Amino acid sequence: MLIKKPSDIKSSEITPKEIYLHRRKFLLGVTGWTATVALGLMASRSVSAAGNGDSRAKLEGMRKSPLSTDEPLNSYKQITTYNNFYELGTEKDSPARNAKYLVTRPWTVAVEGEVKRPKVYDIDAFMKLSPPEERIYRLRCVEAWSMVIPWVGFPLSALIKQAEPTSNAKYVEFTTLYDPKRMPGQRRAVLDWPYVEGLRMDEAMHPLTILAVGLYGEILPAQNGAPLRLVVPWKYGFKSIKSIVRIRFVAKQPLTAWVKSASHEYGFYSNVNPEVDHPRWSQARERRIGELFKRKTLMFNGYADQVANLYQGMDLKINF
Ligand code: MTE
């Protein structure tokens, strides 16, 4: 990103591992216990909490995904106070501080472009599109830090199947809300707003690609991209666009916000690749937030078995 090198998170912000593992056990217990509660309840609860940066409304009725990693989780506090979300400020702690401005109701998501069934969804209807799952994924930021996050979401492919793309649809373009009142960071020209991201159709259809509506069994906090964000675990974190209002199916590769801003530094693909360095820093290693020592970055963020075939025959140094 345009920002400085990764800075050290303050020790006061780090929840001890025993506490977060305990919290996780508790949450999983609660989840199992309430597994029969309908998704409708989840949506209505989220409405009442929307727009409040301190909301901690629980999501219920989700199942665990076999696609999850079993690595130790980062704490709720780490995940929600060390963020990149330039619409809410460029410091790591500013999205949490400015979360109160991001009111997420009413909210609509337009599904449009090269599809047989375009539709403008109310967010609560959108959340009922597919049963939610807990997906524990590694997130590897281009700034060389990483976290393990228990997302709640559903496969993007579920939406794509409903929309019925035409044969012209080769890519999917995602757009974040543009509203400087709710996103005060947009008053500064840090990027050419709104934030735009894109995926090739096969990447969008991949079972690992999800639309997230929550984390740690609760609705997404504003700073993590409420009410709806993309999560693509084998790509650098910036591909996982937050607070989406439009999903458009297109014939041409979308011009993404970071490519527009600095195409020599950020490519369209942005697959996690320890062998292709960012011009200003190495991508060979990363620091897991909460840990002291760096670890090796894995090809495709450790998801190579599942996704390497998508890029067969492509030179990943050129298509970075
Ligand atoms: N989406 C929008 N709209 N704006 C942003 O600034 N930052 C990206 C991505 N999605 C960003 C965004 C970057 S650089 C990262 S690393 C991840 O969000 C961080 O997600 P997290 O804060 O939930 O960990």
Tab-separated table of C-alpha atoms and ligand atoms in Angstrom:
chain	number	residue	atom	x	y	z
A	1	MET	CA	0.000	0.000	0.000
A	2	LEU	CA	1.055	3.618	-0.033
A	3	ILE	CA	1.539	3.351	3.668
A	4	LYS	CA	4.648	2.832	5.740
A	5	LYS	CA	6.268	-0.426	6.676
A	6	PRO	CA	4.306	-2.653	9.057
A	7	SER	CA	4.494	-1.160	12.490
A	8	ASP	CA	4.524	-3.197	15.673
A	9	ILE	CA	1.216	-3.652	17.365
A	10	LYS	CA	1.236	-2.451	20.963
A	11	SER	CA	1.567	-5.265	23.488
A	12	SER	CA	-1.445	-3.855	25.351
A	13	GLU	CA	-3.604	-4.684	22.322
A	14	ILE	CA	-2.692	-8.343	22.294
A	15	THR	CA	-4.986	-10.784	24.005
A	16	PRO	CA	-3.064	-13.688	25.551
A	17	LYS	CA	-3.443	-16.915	23.573
A	18	GLU	CA	-5.128	-18.828	26.443
A	19	ILE	CA	-7.833	-16.197	26.584
A	20	TYR	CA	-8.616	-16.245	22.923
A	21	LEU	CA	-8.544	-20.028	22.737
A	22	HIS	CA	-10.909	-20.115	25.685
A	23	ARG	CA	-13.141	-17.518	24.043
A	24	ARG	CA	-13.142	-19.567	20.865
A	25	LYS	CA	-14.163	-22.739	22.717
A	26	PHE	CA	-16.951	-20.776	24.332
A	27	LEU	CA	-18.164	-19.395	21.027
A	28	LEU	CA	-18.064	-22.761	19.316
A	29	GLY	CA	-20.028	-24.215	22.213
A	30	VAL	CA	-22.623	-21.508	21.903
A	31	THR	CA	-22.780	-22.041	18.153
A	32	GLY	CA	-23.440	-25.754	18.481
A	33	TRP	CA	-26.015	-25.148	21.166
A	34	THR	CA	-27.987	-22.708	19.061
A	35	ALA	CA	-27.418	-24.378	15.721
A	36	THR	CA	-31.098	-24.727	15.053
A	37	VAL	CA	-31.838	-21.016	15.198
A	38	ALA	CA	-32.927	-19.736	11.806
A	39	LEU	CA	-30.941	-17.416	9.635
A	40	GLY	CA	-33.862	-14.983	9.675
A	41	LEU	CA	-33.086	-14.266	13.302
A	42	MET	CA	-29.516	-13.540	12.361
A	43	ALA	CA	-30.653	-10.946	9.860
A	44	SER	CA	-33.077	-9.227	12.205
A	45	ARG	CA	-30.548	-9.012	14.991
A	46	SER	CA	-28.007	-7.536	12.682
A	47	VAL	CA	-30.446	-4.816	11.664
A	48	SER	CA	-30.928	-3.666	15.210
A	49	ALA	CA	-27.196	-3.441	15.748
A	50	ALA	CA	-26.297	-1.855	12.442
A	51	GLY	CA	-24.541	1.430	12.452
A	52	ASN	CA	-23.267	1.088	15.963
A	53	GLY	CA	-19.520	0.654	16.008
A	54	ASP	CA	-19.729	-1.135	19.359
A	55	SER	CA	-22.327	-3.680	18.288
A	56	ARG	CA	-21.535	-7.281	19.128
A	57	ALA	CA	-24.651	-9.016	17.752
A	58	LYS	CA	-24.286	-12.763	17.559
A	59	LEU	CA	-24.852	-14.735	14.371
A	60	GLU	CA	-26.440	-18.097	14.824
A	61	GLY	CA	-27.224	-21.260	12.935
A	62	MET	CA	-23.931	-21.518	11.062
A	63	ARG	CA	-22.032	-24.686	10.378
A	64	LYS	CA	-18.302	-25.193	10.432
A	65	SER	CA	-16.557	-25.534	7.105
A	66	PRO	CA	-14.081	-28.325	6.321
A	67	LEU	CA	-12.141	-25.686	4.381
A	68	SER	CA	-11.019	-24.013	7.625
A	69	THR	CA	-7.449	-23.991	8.902
A	70	ASP	CA	-6.851	-25.352	12.412
A	71	GLU	CA	-4.179	-22.789	13.264
A	72	PRO	CA	-4.656	-20.708	16.442
A	73	LEU	CA	-6.917	-17.742	15.902
A	74	ASN	CA	-6.007	-14.121	16.324
A	75	SER	CA	-8.048	-12.480	19.036
A	76	TYR	CA	-11.236	-10.530	18.360
A	77	LYS	CA	-9.408	-7.455	19.575
A	78	GLN	CA	-6.481	-7.899	17.189
A	79	ILE	CA	-8.791	-8.540	14.242
A	80	THR	CA	-10.938	-5.493	14.956
A	81	THR	CA	-8.354	-2.908	16.001
A	82	TYR	CA	-5.525	-3.498	13.504
A	83	ASN	CA	-7.195	-2.784	10.183
A	84	ASN	CA	-6.687	-1.454	6.705
A	85	PHE	CA	-9.800	0.389	5.608
A	86	TYR	CA	-8.761	3.707	4.110
A	87	GLU	CA	-12.353	4.950	3.893
A	88	LEU	CA	-12.205	5.045	7.711
A	89	GLY	CA	-8.642	6.407	7.955
A	90	THR	CA	-5.127	5.298	7.066
A	91	GLU	CA	-3.724	4.434	10.497
A	92	LYS	CA	-4.153	0.877	11.705
A	93	ASP	CA	-6.353	1.957	14.612
A	94	SER	CA	-8.398	4.593	12.764
A	95	PRO	CA	-11.007	2.219	11.224
A	96	ALA	CA	-12.021	1.060	14.721
A	97	ARG	CA	-12.158	4.659	15.938
A	98	ASN	CA	-14.216	5.829	12.943
A	99	ALA	CA	-16.438	2.753	12.790
A	100	LYS	CA	-19.277	4.755	14.352
A	101	TYR	CA	-19.735	6.748	11.131
A	102	LEU	CA	-20.360	3.698	8.978
A	103	VAL	CA	-24.094	3.180	9.361
A	104	THR	CA	-24.991	-0.004	7.505
A	105	ARG	CA	-28.797	0.188	7.365
A	106	PRO	CA	-30.457	0.801	5.003
A	107	TRP	CA	-28.012	-0.874	2.595
A	108	THR	CA	-28.492	-2.377	-0.822
A	109	VAL	CA	-26.283	-4.545	-2.996
A	110	ALA	CA	-26.759	-4.261	-6.768
A	111	VAL	CA	-25.991	-7.387	-8.791
A	112	GLU	CA	-25.793	-6.308	-12.415
A	113	GLY	CA	-24.000	-6.376	-15.751
A	114	GLU	CA	-23.657	-9.512	-17.839
A	115	VAL	CA	-26.275	-11.565	-15.975
A	116	LYS	CA	-29.680	-12.941	-16.850
A	117	ARG	CA	-31.092	-12.043	-13.438
A	118	PRO	CA	-29.882	-8.616	-12.295
A	119	LYS	CA	-31.262	-7.600	-8.930
A	120	VAL	CA	-30.906	-4.961	-6.244
A	121	TYR	CA	-30.943	-6.792	-2.922
A	122	ASP	CA	-31.737	-5.342	0.428
A	123	ILE	CA	-28.794	-6.410	2.611
A	124	ASP	CA	-30.983	-8.521	4.896
A	125	ALA	CA	-32.378	-10.447	1.939
A	126	PHE	CA	-28.849	-10.782	0.617
A	127	MET	CA	-27.675	-12.348	3.870
A	128	LYS	CA	-30.336	-15.040	3.470
A	129	LEU	CA	-29.077	-16.086	0.028
A	130	SER	CA	-27.142	-19.039	1.353
A	131	PRO	CA	-26.662	-20.664	4.787
A	132	PRO	CA	-23.726	-19.112	6.648
A	133	GLU	CA	-20.593	-21.080	7.476
A	134	GLU	CA	-17.654	-20.431	9.741
A	135	ARG	CA	-14.533	-20.277	7.581
A	136	ILE	CA	-11.240	-19.933	9.405
A	137	TYR	CA	-8.747	-18.480	6.934
A	138	ARG	CA	-5.303	-16.967	6.978
A	139	LEU	CA	-5.280	-13.343	5.787
A	140	ARG	CA	-1.901	-12.234	4.427
A	141	CYS	CA	-1.548	-8.497	3.908
A	142	VAL	CA	0.806	-7.115	1.250
A	143	GLU	CA	2.451	-5.187	4.104
A	144	ALA	CA	3.907	-8.526	5.308
A	145	TRP	CA	1.708	-9.203	8.327
A	146	SER	CA	-0.885	-11.917	8.675
A	147	MET	CA	-3.747	-13.055	10.887
A	148	VAL	CA	-5.993	-16.085	11.276
A	149	ILE	CA	-9.631	-15.016	11.210
A	150	PRO	CA	-12.834	-16.984	11.842
A	151	TRP	CA	-15.074	-15.452	9.170
A	152	VAL	CA	-18.760	-16.153	8.818
A	153	GLY	CA	-19.982	-16.122	5.256
A	154	PHE	CA	-21.082	-18.073	2.227
A	155	PRO	CA	-19.494	-18.944	-1.099
A	156	LEU	CA	-19.623	-16.203	-3.712
A	157	SER	CA	-20.524	-18.983	-6.164
A	158	ALA	CA	-23.974	-19.214	-4.512
A	159	LEU	CA	-24.734	-15.658	-5.587
A	160	ILE	CA	-23.208	-16.149	-9.039
A	161	LYS	CA	-25.423	-19.177	-9.669
A	162	GLN	CA	-28.515	-17.138	-8.755
A	163	ALA	CA	-27.495	-14.258	-11.017
A	164	GLU	CA	-26.924	-16.576	-14.025
A	165	PRO	CA	-24.032	-14.851	-15.794
A	166	THR	CA	-24.162	-14.681	-19.595
A	167	SER	CA	-21.339	-16.103	-21.704
A	168	ASN	CA	-19.917	-12.548	-21.934
A	169	ALA	CA	-19.187	-12.471	-18.204
A	170	LYS	CA	-15.442	-13.076	-17.811
A	171	TYR	CA	-14.764	-11.073	-14.650
A	172	VAL	CA	-16.570	-9.830	-11.565
A	173	GLU	CA	-16.106	-6.242	-10.400
A	174	PHE	CA	-16.857	-5.220	-6.795
A	175	THR	CA	-17.416	-1.659	-5.591
A	176	THR	CA	-17.399	-0.207	-2.068
A	177	LEU	CA	-19.893	2.419	-0.906
A	178	TYR	CA	-19.055	6.009	-1.804
A	179	ASP	CA	-20.373	8.312	0.906
A	180	PRO	CA	-17.915	10.705	2.576
A	181	LYS	CA	-20.375	11.235	5.467
A	182	ARG	CA	-20.328	7.567	6.392
A	183	MET	CA	-16.761	7.088	5.182
A	184	PRO	CA	-14.878	10.184	6.326
A	185	GLY	CA	-11.606	8.890	4.832
A	186	GLN	CA	-13.101	9.534	1.392
A	187	ARG	CA	-12.755	13.275	2.011
A	188	ARG	CA	-9.061	12.801	1.277
A	189	ALA	CA	-7.857	11.690	-2.153
A	190	VAL	CA	-5.826	8.763	-0.805
A	191	LEU	CA	-7.292	6.608	-3.575
A	192	ASP	CA	-9.588	7.394	-6.482
A	193	TRP	CA	-12.836	6.534	-4.660
A	194	PRO	CA	-14.832	4.380	-4.618
A	195	TYR	CA	-12.596	1.381	-3.919
A	196	VAL	CA	-12.955	-1.175	-6.710
A	197	GLU	CA	-11.728	-4.772	-6.858
A	198	GLY	CA	-12.092	-7.612	-9.300
A	199	LEU	CA	-11.728	-11.329	-9.837
A	200	ARG	CA	-11.602	-13.548	-12.886
A	201	MET	CA	-14.760	-15.660	-13.129
A	202	ASP	CA	-13.003	-18.921	-12.175
A	203	GLU	CA	-11.480	-17.229	-9.102
A	204	ALA	CA	-14.900	-15.881	-8.164
A	205	MET	CA	-16.469	-19.346	-8.524
A	206	HIS	CA	-13.740	-21.051	-6.473
A	207	PRO	CA	-15.110	-22.710	-3.303
A	208	LEU	CA	-12.587	-20.830	-1.108
A	209	THR	CA	-13.929	-17.434	-2.215
A	210	ILE	CA	-16.563	-16.160	0.188
A	211	LEU	CA	-18.701	-13.159	0.917
A	212	ALA	CA	-18.316	-12.547	4.638
A	213	VAL	CA	-21.071	-11.142	6.830
A	214	GLY	CA	-19.475	-11.816	10.201
A	215	LEU	CA	-16.481	-12.905	12.238
A	216	TYR	CA	-16.008	-14.675	15.546
A	217	GLY	CA	-19.677	-15.711	15.373
A	218	GLU	CA	-20.896	-12.105	15.345
A	219	ILE	CA	-21.951	-9.631	12.656
A	220	LEU	CA	-19.048	-7.941	10.898
A	221	PRO	CA	-17.786	-4.905	12.749
A	222	ALA	CA	-17.745	-1.793	10.539
A	223	GLN	CA	-13.938	-1.679	10.531
A	224	ASN	CA	-13.816	-5.168	8.991
A	225	GLY	CA	-16.115	-4.208	6.130
A	226	ALA	CA	-19.711	-4.353	7.347
A	227	PRO	CA	-22.199	-5.301	6.209
A	228	LEU	CA	-20.626	-7.377	3.437
A	229	ARG	CA	-17.054	-7.952	2.287
A	230	LEU	CA	-15.207	-10.298	0.016
A	231	VAL	CA	-12.615	-12.777	1.349
A	232	VAL	CA	-10.165	-14.415	-1.072
A	233	PRO	CA	-7.643	-16.184	1.152
A	234	TRP	CA	-4.921	-16.946	-1.410
A	235	LYS	CA	-4.612	-13.302	-2.465
A	236	TYR	CA	-3.140	-10.325	-0.624
A	237	GLY	CA	-5.629	-8.781	1.799
A	238	PHE	CA	-6.384	-5.777	-0.374
A	239	LYS	CA	-8.301	-7.977	-2.839
A	240	SER	CA	-10.805	-8.632	-0.027
A	241	ILE	CA	-12.890	-5.512	-0.620
A	242	LYS	CA	-15.054	-4.192	2.210
A	243	SER	CA	-18.551	-2.686	2.503
A	244	ILE	CA	-19.687	-3.753	-0.973
A	245	VAL	CA	-22.623	-2.040	-2.693
A	246	ARG	CA	-22.209	-3.333	-6.249
A	247	ILE	CA	-21.234	-6.639	-7.856
A	248	ARG	CA	-21.016	-6.308	-11.609
A	249	PHE	CA	-20.303	-9.030	-14.150
A	250	VAL	CA	-18.155	-7.734	-16.996
A	251	ALA	CA	-16.353	-8.830	-20.147
A	252	LYS	CA	-13.118	-6.908	-19.520
A	253	GLN	CA	-10.660	-7.075	-16.643
A	254	PRO	CA	-11.794	-4.428	-14.113
A	255	LEU	CA	-9.499	-1.517	-13.326
A	256	THR	CA	-9.034	-1.990	-9.599
A	257	ALA	CA	-8.397	0.865	-7.149
A	258	TRP	CA	-4.828	-0.206	-6.388
A	259	VAL	CA	-3.880	-0.886	-10.002
A	260	LYS	CA	-5.237	2.569	-10.878
A	261	SER	CA	-3.218	4.092	-8.064
A	262	ALA	CA	0.136	2.322	-8.664
A	263	SER	CA	0.121	-0.345	-11.368
A	264	HIS	CA	3.859	-1.002	-11.010
A	265	GLU	CA	3.301	-2.003	-7.373
A	266	TYR	CA	-0.076	-3.749	-7.407
A	267	GLY	CA	-1.238	-6.137	-10.092
A	268	PHE	CA	-4.698	-7.402	-10.905
A	269	TYR	CA	-3.959	-10.930	-9.654
A	270	SER	CA	-2.165	-10.129	-6.382
A	271	ASN	CA	-1.748	-13.775	-5.461
A	272	VAL	CA	0.320	-14.271	-2.314
A	273	ASN	CA	3.702	-15.199	-3.741
A	274	PRO	CA	6.907	-15.266	-1.666
A	275	GLU	CA	8.950	-15.303	-4.901
A	276	VAL	CA	7.623	-12.054	-6.324
A	277	ASP	CA	8.563	-9.081	-4.183
A	278	HIS	CA	6.713	-5.831	-3.937
A	279	PRO	CA	9.046	-3.153	-5.423
A	280	ARG	CA	9.496	-1.614	-1.964
A	281	TRP	CA	9.631	-4.695	0.257
A	282	SER	CA	10.125	-8.473	0.289
A	283	GLN	CA	7.190	-10.861	0.295
A	284	ALA	CA	9.257	-13.858	1.449
A	285	ARG	CA	8.336	-13.565	5.114
A	286	GLU	CA	5.516	-12.237	7.249
A	287	ARG	CA	4.738	-11.501	10.866
A	288	ARG	CA	1.657	-13.102	12.345
A	289	ILE	CA	0.063	-10.370	14.449
A	290	GLY	CA	0.701	-11.215	18.101
A	291	GLU	CA	3.909	-13.148	17.379
A	292	LEU	CA	7.450	-11.927	17.791
A	293	PHE	CA	9.290	-13.787	15.061
A	294	LYS	CA	8.608	-13.722	11.362
A	295	ARG	CA	7.584	-16.855	9.513
A	296	LYS	CA	7.973	-17.876	5.869
A	297	THR	CA	5.220	-16.803	3.558
A	298	LEU	CA	3.697	-19.766	1.754
A	299	MET	CA	2.866	-19.865	-1.949
A	300	PHE	CA	-0.755	-18.805	-2.433
A	301	ASN	CA	-0.814	-18.196	1.329
A	302	GLY	CA	-0.746	-21.977	1.912
A	303	TYR	CA	-3.713	-22.659	-0.390
A	304	ALA	CA	-1.604	-23.859	-3.356
A	305	ASP	CA	-3.152	-27.352	-3.425
A	306	GLN	CA	-6.559	-25.811	-3.970
A	307	VAL	CA	-5.772	-22.906	-6.314
A	308	ALA	CA	-2.469	-23.394	-8.183
A	309	ASN	CA	-4.330	-24.995	-11.098
A	310	LEU	CA	-6.137	-21.694	-11.768
A	311	TYR	CA	-2.841	-20.185	-12.904
A	312	GLN	CA	-1.322	-23.041	-14.876
A	313	GLY	CA	0.733	-21.773	-17.798
A	314	MET	CA	0.747	-18.184	-16.516
A	315	ASP	CA	3.963	-16.349	-15.695
A	316	LEU	CA	3.214	-15.092	-12.189
A	317	LYS	CA	6.088	-12.595	-12.346
A	318	ILE	CA	4.296	-10.836	-15.195
A	319	ASN	CA	0.785	-11.515	-13.926
A	320	PHE	CA	1.512	-10.394	-10.364
B	1	MTE	N1	-11.581	-2.522	1.269
B	1	MTE	C1	-11.837	-1.199	1.186
B	1	MTE	N2	-13.020	-0.800	0.713
B	1	MTE	N3	-10.925	-0.275	1.568
B	1	MTE	C2	-9.687	-0.620	2.034
B	1	MTE	O1	-8.874	0.274	2.357
B	1	MTE	N4	-8.154	-2.473	2.590
B	1	MTE	C3	-7.744	-3.801	2.151
B	1	MTE	C4	-8.878	-4.836	2.331
B	1	MTE	N5	-10.148	-4.311	1.883
B	1	MTE	C5	-9.378	-2.016	2.138
B	1	MTE	C6	-10.391	-2.947	1.753
B	1	MTE	C7	-6.535	-4.290	2.801
B	1	MTE	S1	-5.076	-3.529	2.335
B	1	MTE	C8	-6.531	-5.323	3.689
B	1	MTE	S2	-5.070	-5.978	4.277
B	1	MTE	C9	-7.792	-5.904	4.180
B	1	MTE	O2	-8.942	-5.191	3.698
B	1	MTE	C10	-7.806	-5.834	5.688
B	1	MTE	O3	-8.959	-6.477	6.192
B	1	MTE	P1	-9.201	-6.512	7.773
B	1	MTE	O4	-9.069	-5.101	8.256
B	1	MTE	O5	-10.585	-7.066	7.972
B	1	MTE	O6	-8.133	-7.394	8.347
